[in-house]
Coordinates of C-alpha atoms in Angstrom, one line a residue:
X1 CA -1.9 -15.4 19.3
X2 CA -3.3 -15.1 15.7
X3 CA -0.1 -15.3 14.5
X4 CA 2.0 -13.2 11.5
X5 CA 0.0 -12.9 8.0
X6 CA 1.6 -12.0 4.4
X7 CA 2.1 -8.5 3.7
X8 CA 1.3 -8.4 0.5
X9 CA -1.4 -11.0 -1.5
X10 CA -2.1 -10.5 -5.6
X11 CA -5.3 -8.6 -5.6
X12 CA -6.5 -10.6 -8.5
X13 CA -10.0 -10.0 -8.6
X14 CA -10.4 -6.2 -7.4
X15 CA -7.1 -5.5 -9.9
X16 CA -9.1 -7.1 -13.1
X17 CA -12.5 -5.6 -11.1
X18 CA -10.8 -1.8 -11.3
X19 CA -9.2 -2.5 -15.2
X20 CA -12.4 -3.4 -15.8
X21 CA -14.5 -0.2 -15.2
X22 CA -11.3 1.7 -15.7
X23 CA -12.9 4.5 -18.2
X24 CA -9.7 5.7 -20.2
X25 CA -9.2 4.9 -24.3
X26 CA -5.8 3.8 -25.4
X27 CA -4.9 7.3 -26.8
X28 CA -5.4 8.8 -23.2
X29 CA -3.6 6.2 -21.8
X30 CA -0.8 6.2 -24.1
X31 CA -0.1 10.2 -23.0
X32 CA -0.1 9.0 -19.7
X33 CA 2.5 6.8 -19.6
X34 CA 4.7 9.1 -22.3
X35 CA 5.9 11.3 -19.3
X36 CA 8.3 13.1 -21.4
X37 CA 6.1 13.1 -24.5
X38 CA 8.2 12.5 -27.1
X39 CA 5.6 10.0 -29.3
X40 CA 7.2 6.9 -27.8
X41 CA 7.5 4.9 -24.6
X42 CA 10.8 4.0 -23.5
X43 CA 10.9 0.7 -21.1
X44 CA 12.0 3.7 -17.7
X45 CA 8.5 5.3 -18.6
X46 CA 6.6 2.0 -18.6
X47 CA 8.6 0.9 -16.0
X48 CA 7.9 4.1 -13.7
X49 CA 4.4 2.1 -13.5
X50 CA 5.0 -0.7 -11.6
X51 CA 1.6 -0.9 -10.2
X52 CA 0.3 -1.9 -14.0
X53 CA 1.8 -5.2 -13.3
X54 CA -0.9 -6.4 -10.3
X55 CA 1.2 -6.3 -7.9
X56 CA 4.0 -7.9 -9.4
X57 CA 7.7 -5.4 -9.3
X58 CA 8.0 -4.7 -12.7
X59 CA 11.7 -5.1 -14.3
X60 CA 13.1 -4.1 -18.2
X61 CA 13.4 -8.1 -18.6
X62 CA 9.8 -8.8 -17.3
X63 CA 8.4 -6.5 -19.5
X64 CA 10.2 -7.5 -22.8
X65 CA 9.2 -10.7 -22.0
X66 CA 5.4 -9.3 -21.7
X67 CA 6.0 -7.4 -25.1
X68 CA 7.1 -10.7 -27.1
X69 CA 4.7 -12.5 -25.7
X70 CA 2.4 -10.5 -27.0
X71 CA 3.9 -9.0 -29.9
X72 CA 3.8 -5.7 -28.9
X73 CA 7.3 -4.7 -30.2
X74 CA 7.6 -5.9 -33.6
X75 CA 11.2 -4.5 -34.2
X76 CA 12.4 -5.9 -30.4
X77 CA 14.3 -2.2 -29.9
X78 CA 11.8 -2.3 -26.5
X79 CA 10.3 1.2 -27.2
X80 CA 7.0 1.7 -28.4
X81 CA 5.7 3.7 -31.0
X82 CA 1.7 5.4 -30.8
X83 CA 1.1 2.9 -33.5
X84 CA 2.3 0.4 -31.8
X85 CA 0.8 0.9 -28.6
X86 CA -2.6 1.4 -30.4
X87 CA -2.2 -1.9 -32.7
X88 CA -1.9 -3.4 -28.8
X89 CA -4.9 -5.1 -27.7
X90 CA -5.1 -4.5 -24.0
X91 CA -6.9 -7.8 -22.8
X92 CA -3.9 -9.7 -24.2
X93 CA -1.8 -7.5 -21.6
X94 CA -4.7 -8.8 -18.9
X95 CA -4.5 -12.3 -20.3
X96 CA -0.4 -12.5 -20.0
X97 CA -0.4 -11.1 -16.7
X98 CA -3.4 -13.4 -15.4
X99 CA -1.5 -16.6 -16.5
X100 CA 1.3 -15.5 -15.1
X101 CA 1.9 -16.5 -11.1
X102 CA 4.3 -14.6 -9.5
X103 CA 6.7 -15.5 -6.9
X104 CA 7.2 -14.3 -3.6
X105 CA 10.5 -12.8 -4.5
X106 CA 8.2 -11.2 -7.8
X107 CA 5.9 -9.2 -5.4
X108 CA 6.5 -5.4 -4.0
X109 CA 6.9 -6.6 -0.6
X110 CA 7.8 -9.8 0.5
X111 CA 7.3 -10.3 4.5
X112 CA 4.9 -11.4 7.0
X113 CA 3.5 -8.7 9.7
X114 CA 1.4 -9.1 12.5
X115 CA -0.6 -5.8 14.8
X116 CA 0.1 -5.5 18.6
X117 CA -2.5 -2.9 20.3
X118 CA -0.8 0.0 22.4
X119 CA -3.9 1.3 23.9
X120 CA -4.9 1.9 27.4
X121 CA -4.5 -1.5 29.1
X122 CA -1.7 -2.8 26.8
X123 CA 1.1 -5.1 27.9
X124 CA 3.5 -2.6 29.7
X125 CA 6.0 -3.0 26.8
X126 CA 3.7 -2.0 24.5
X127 CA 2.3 1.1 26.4
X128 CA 6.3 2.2 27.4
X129 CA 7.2 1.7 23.1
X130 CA 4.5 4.3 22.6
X131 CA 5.8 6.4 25.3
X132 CA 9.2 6.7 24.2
X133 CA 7.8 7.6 21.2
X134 CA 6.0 10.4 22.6
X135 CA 8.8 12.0 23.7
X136 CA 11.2 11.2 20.7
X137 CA 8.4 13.4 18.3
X138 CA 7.3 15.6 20.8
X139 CA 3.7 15.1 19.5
X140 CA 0.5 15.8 21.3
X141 CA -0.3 12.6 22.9
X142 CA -3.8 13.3 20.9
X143 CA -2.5 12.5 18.3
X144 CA 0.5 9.4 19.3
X145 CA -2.4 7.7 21.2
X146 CA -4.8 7.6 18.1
X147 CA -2.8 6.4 15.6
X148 CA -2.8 3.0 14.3
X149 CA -1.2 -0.2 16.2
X150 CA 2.4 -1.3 16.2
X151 CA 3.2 -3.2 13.3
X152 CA 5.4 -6.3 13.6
X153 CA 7.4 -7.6 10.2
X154 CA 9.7 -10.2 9.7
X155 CA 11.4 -10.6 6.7
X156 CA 12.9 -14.2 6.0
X157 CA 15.8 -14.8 3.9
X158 CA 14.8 -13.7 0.4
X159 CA 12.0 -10.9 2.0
X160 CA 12.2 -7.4 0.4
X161 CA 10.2 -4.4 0.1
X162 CA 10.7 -2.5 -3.0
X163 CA 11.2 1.8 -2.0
X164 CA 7.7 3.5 -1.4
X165 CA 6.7 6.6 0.5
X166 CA 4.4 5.9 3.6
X167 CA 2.2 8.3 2.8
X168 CA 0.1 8.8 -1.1
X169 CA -2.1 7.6 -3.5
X170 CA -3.6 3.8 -2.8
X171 CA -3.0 1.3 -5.0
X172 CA -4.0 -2.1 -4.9
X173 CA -1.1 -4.1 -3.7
X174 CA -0.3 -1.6 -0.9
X175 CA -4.0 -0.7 -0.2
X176 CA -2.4 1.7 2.6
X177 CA -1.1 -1.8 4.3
X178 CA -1.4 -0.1 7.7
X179 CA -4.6 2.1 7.8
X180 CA -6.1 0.9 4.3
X181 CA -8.2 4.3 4.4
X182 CA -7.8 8.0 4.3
X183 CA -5.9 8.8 7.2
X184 CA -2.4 9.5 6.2
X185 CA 1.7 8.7 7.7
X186 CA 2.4 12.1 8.8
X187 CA 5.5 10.6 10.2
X188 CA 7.4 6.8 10.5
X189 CA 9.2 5.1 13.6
X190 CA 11.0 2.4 12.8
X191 CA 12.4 -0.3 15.0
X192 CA 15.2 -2.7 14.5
X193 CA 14.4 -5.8 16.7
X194 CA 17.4 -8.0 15.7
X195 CA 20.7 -7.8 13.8
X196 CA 20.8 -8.9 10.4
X197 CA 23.2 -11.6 9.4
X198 CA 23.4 -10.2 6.0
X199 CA 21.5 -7.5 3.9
X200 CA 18.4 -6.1 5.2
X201 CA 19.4 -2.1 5.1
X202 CA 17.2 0.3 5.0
X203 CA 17.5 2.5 2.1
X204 CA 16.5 6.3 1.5
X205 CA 17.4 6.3 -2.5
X206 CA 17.2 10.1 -3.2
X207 CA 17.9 11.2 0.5
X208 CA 20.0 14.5 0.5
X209 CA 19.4 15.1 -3.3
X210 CA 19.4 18.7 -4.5
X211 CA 16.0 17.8 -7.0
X212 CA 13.9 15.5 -7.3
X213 CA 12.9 13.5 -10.9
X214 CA 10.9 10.8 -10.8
X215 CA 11.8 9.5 -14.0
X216 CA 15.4 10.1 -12.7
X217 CA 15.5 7.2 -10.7
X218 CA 15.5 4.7 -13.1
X219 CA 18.7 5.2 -15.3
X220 CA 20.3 2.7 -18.1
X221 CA 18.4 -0.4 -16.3
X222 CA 19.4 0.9 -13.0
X223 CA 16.0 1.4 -11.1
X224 CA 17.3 2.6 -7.6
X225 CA 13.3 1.7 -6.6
X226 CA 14.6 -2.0 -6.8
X227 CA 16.0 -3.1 -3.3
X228 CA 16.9 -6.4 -4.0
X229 CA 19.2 -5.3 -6.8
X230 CA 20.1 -1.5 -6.5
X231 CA 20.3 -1.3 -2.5
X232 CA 23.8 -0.4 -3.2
X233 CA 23.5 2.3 -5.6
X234 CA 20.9 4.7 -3.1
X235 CA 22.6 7.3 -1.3
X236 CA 21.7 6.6 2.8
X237 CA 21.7 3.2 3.8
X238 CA 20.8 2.6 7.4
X239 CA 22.2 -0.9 8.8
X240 CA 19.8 -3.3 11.5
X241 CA 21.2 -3.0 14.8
X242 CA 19.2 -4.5 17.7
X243 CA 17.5 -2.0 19.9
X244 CA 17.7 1.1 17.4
X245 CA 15.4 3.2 15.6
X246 CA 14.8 5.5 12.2
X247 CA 12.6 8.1 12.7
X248 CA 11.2 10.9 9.8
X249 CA 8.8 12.9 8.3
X250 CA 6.8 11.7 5.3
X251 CA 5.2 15.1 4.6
X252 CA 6.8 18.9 4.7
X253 CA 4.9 21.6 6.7
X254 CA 2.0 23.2 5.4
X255 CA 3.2 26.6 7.4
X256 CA -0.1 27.5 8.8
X257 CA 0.5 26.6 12.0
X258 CA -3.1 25.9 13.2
X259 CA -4.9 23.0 15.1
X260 CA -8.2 22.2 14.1
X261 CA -8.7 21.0 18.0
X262 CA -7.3 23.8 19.7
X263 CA -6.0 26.7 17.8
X264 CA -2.0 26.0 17.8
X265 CA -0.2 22.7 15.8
X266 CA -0.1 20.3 17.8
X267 CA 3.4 19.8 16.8
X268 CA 3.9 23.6 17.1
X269 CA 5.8 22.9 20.9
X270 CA 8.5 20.4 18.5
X271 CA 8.9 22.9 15.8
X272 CA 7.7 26.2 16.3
X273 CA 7.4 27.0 12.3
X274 CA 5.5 23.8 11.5
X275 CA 2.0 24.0 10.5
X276 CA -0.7 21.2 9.5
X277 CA 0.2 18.4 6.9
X278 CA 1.9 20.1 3.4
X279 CA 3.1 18.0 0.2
X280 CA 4.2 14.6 0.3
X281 CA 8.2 14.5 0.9
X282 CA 9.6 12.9 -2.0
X283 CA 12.9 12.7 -0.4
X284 CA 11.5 10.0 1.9
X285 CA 11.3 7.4 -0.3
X286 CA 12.5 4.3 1.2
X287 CA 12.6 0.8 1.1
X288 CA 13.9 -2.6 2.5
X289 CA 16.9 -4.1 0.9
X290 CA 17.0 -8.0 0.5
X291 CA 17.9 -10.1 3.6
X292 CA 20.9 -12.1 1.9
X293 CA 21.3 -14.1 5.3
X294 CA 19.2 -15.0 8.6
X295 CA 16.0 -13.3 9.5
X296 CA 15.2 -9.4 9.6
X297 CA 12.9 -8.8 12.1
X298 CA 11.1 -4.9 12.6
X299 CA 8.3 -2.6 14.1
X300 CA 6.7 0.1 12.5
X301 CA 4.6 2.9 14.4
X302 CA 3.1 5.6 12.1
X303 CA 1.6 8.8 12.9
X304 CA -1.5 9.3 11.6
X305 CA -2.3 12.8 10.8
X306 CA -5.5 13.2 7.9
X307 CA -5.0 16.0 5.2
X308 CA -8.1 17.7 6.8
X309 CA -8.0 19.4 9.7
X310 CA -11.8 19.1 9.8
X311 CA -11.8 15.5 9.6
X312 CA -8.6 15.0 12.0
X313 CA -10.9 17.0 14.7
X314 CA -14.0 14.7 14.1
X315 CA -12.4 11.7 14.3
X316 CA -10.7 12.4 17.0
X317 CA -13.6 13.1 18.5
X318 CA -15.3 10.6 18.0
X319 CA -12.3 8.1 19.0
X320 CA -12.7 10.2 22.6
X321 CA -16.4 9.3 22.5
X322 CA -15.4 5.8 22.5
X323 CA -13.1 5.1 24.7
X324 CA -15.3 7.1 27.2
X325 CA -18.3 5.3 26.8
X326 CA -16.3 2.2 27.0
X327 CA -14.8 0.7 30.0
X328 CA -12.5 -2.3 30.2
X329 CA -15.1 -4.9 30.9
X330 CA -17.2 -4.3 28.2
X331 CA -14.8 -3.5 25.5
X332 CA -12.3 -5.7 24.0
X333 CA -9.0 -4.3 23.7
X334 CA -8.9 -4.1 19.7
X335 CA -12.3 -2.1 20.0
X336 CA -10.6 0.9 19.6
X337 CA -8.5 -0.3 16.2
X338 CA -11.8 -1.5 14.5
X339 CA -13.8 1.6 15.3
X340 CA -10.6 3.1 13.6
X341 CA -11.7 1.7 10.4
X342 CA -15.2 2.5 11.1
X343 CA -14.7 6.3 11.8
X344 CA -12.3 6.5 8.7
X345 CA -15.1 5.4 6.5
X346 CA -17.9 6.9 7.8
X347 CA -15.8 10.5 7.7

């Protein structure tokens, strides 16, 4: 009934807010960026950045374009030098990127989602989706029932969304888009609602690789991060097909083995050596390749499992608290979802 809102919005005001406070001198931030510290910044290493740009997906031409503008780059080769970077007056880079609007087809994601509740006294659809995946994850229903909502996406002609893991640090333009707080995406079911005239793939770049370099994915120009042009070049492509699904991990196995609810993982019955929440899988990067023709429309449900076990066992809890003390007459069906928020914060 409320209807599907854009994914993603320019966070103008908390971006310039955060660069504002952001306590770091140009030498610091210089190192930061020179990931293979060599004394200069090559485009891949400024590119590897994206989030600088508000937002915006950052390409080599966008940002040579930033650099003249601002005369950066005095010799145009596109690499910058210490002395260079420190002749650079960082509000001009603030300034160029403030009076420059950026398209839809510009932005990380380009799409417009809506939230459908699952919870007890859901549409039957709804509560047979979350059943199914029960049993394809083999979770403890503790933890399937207290994750977030289903997520509903369509992507017109044109929509994108740039590779990502479900799972990391926050950054403004993808402020966790589903739980916007700490909990994290132990694990991603995704559900293909249509077929896609053309494009619309979902792509696992580095799936199957034997190592993993960050600064590896973005070769000669060739950013395999960038779905609307490099969906071809990243090695597992999965095609729409109506009534399908793509499920994985996000994280590997911590290996302990222990609940903090009840002694055993609660995923220790699916596989018997997997323990609490480990690293972030970098293999699972993944993205949505540009719909070329038609509409691409999709459902995300993500496991939400939070890096402490202390803090998983409060909040749920505290979510068991709730939907004890309320019944269906006095507690609206998306209760549940905003005391989700609530508990995330408070913990």
């Amino acid at each position: 009934m409320k209807g599907l809102q854009r994914s993603q919005i320019l966070p103008t005001e908390e971006y310039e807010e955060a660069m504002g406070t952001m306590q770091i001198s140009q030498l610091d931030l210089f190192q930061l960026l020179d990931q293979n510290h060599d004394g200069r910044l090559q485009l891949r290493e400024v590119l590897a950045q994206t989030r600088l740009g508000n937002g915006r997906w950052m390409t080599p031409e966008n940002i040579q374009e930033m650099y003249s503008a601002i005369k950066a780059d005095p010799d145009g080769d596109g690499v910058l030098s210490l002395q260079e970077f420190s002749d650079m007056d960082l509000r001009d880079f603030h300034k160029y990127m403030r009076s420059h609007k950026a398209e839809s087809s510009e932005l990380v994601r380009n799409s417009h989602h809506t939230w459908l509740y699952q919870g007890e006294g859901a549409h039957h659809v709804m509560r047979a989706i979350r059943q199914r995946v029960l049993r394809l994850t083999q979770l403890s229903p503790e933890i399937v029932e207290l994750s977030e909502p289903l997520q509903v996406v369509r992507y017109g002609e044109g929509g994108h969304y740039h590779a990502h893991v479900d799972s990391g640090p926050v950054y403004p333009e993808t402020i966790c888009s589903h739980t916007k707080l700490v909990a994290n995406d132990y694990m991603t079911v995704l559900f293909y609602l249509n077929n896609v005239t053309g494009g619309g793939e979902t792509v696992f770049p580095v799936a199957d690789n034997r190592t993993y370099d960050e600064m590896s994915l973005i070769q000669d120009d060739v950013d395999l991060r960038d779905t609307r042009r490099h969906c071809d070049k990243g090695n597992l492509r999965v095609k729409p097909r109506q009534g399908t699904a793509v499920f994985w991990y996000n994280y590997l196995p911590d290996g302990q083995g222990e609940d903090p609810l009840s002694g055993p993982s609660p995923f220790s019955h699916h596989l018997p050596l997997l323990g609490w929440v480990g690293d972030v899988d970098d293999y699972s990067l993944h993205g949505g390749c540009l719909v070329t023709r038609g509409t691409k429309w999709i459902a995300n449900n993500w496991i939400n499992v939070d890096p402490s076990r202390a803090r998983q066992a409060l909040f749920q809890q505290e979510m068991a608290r709730l939907a004890r003390e309320g019944g269906s007459d006095s507690q609206p069906e998306w209760a549940l979802d905003r005391a989700y928020g609530d508990a995330r914060v408070e913990l």
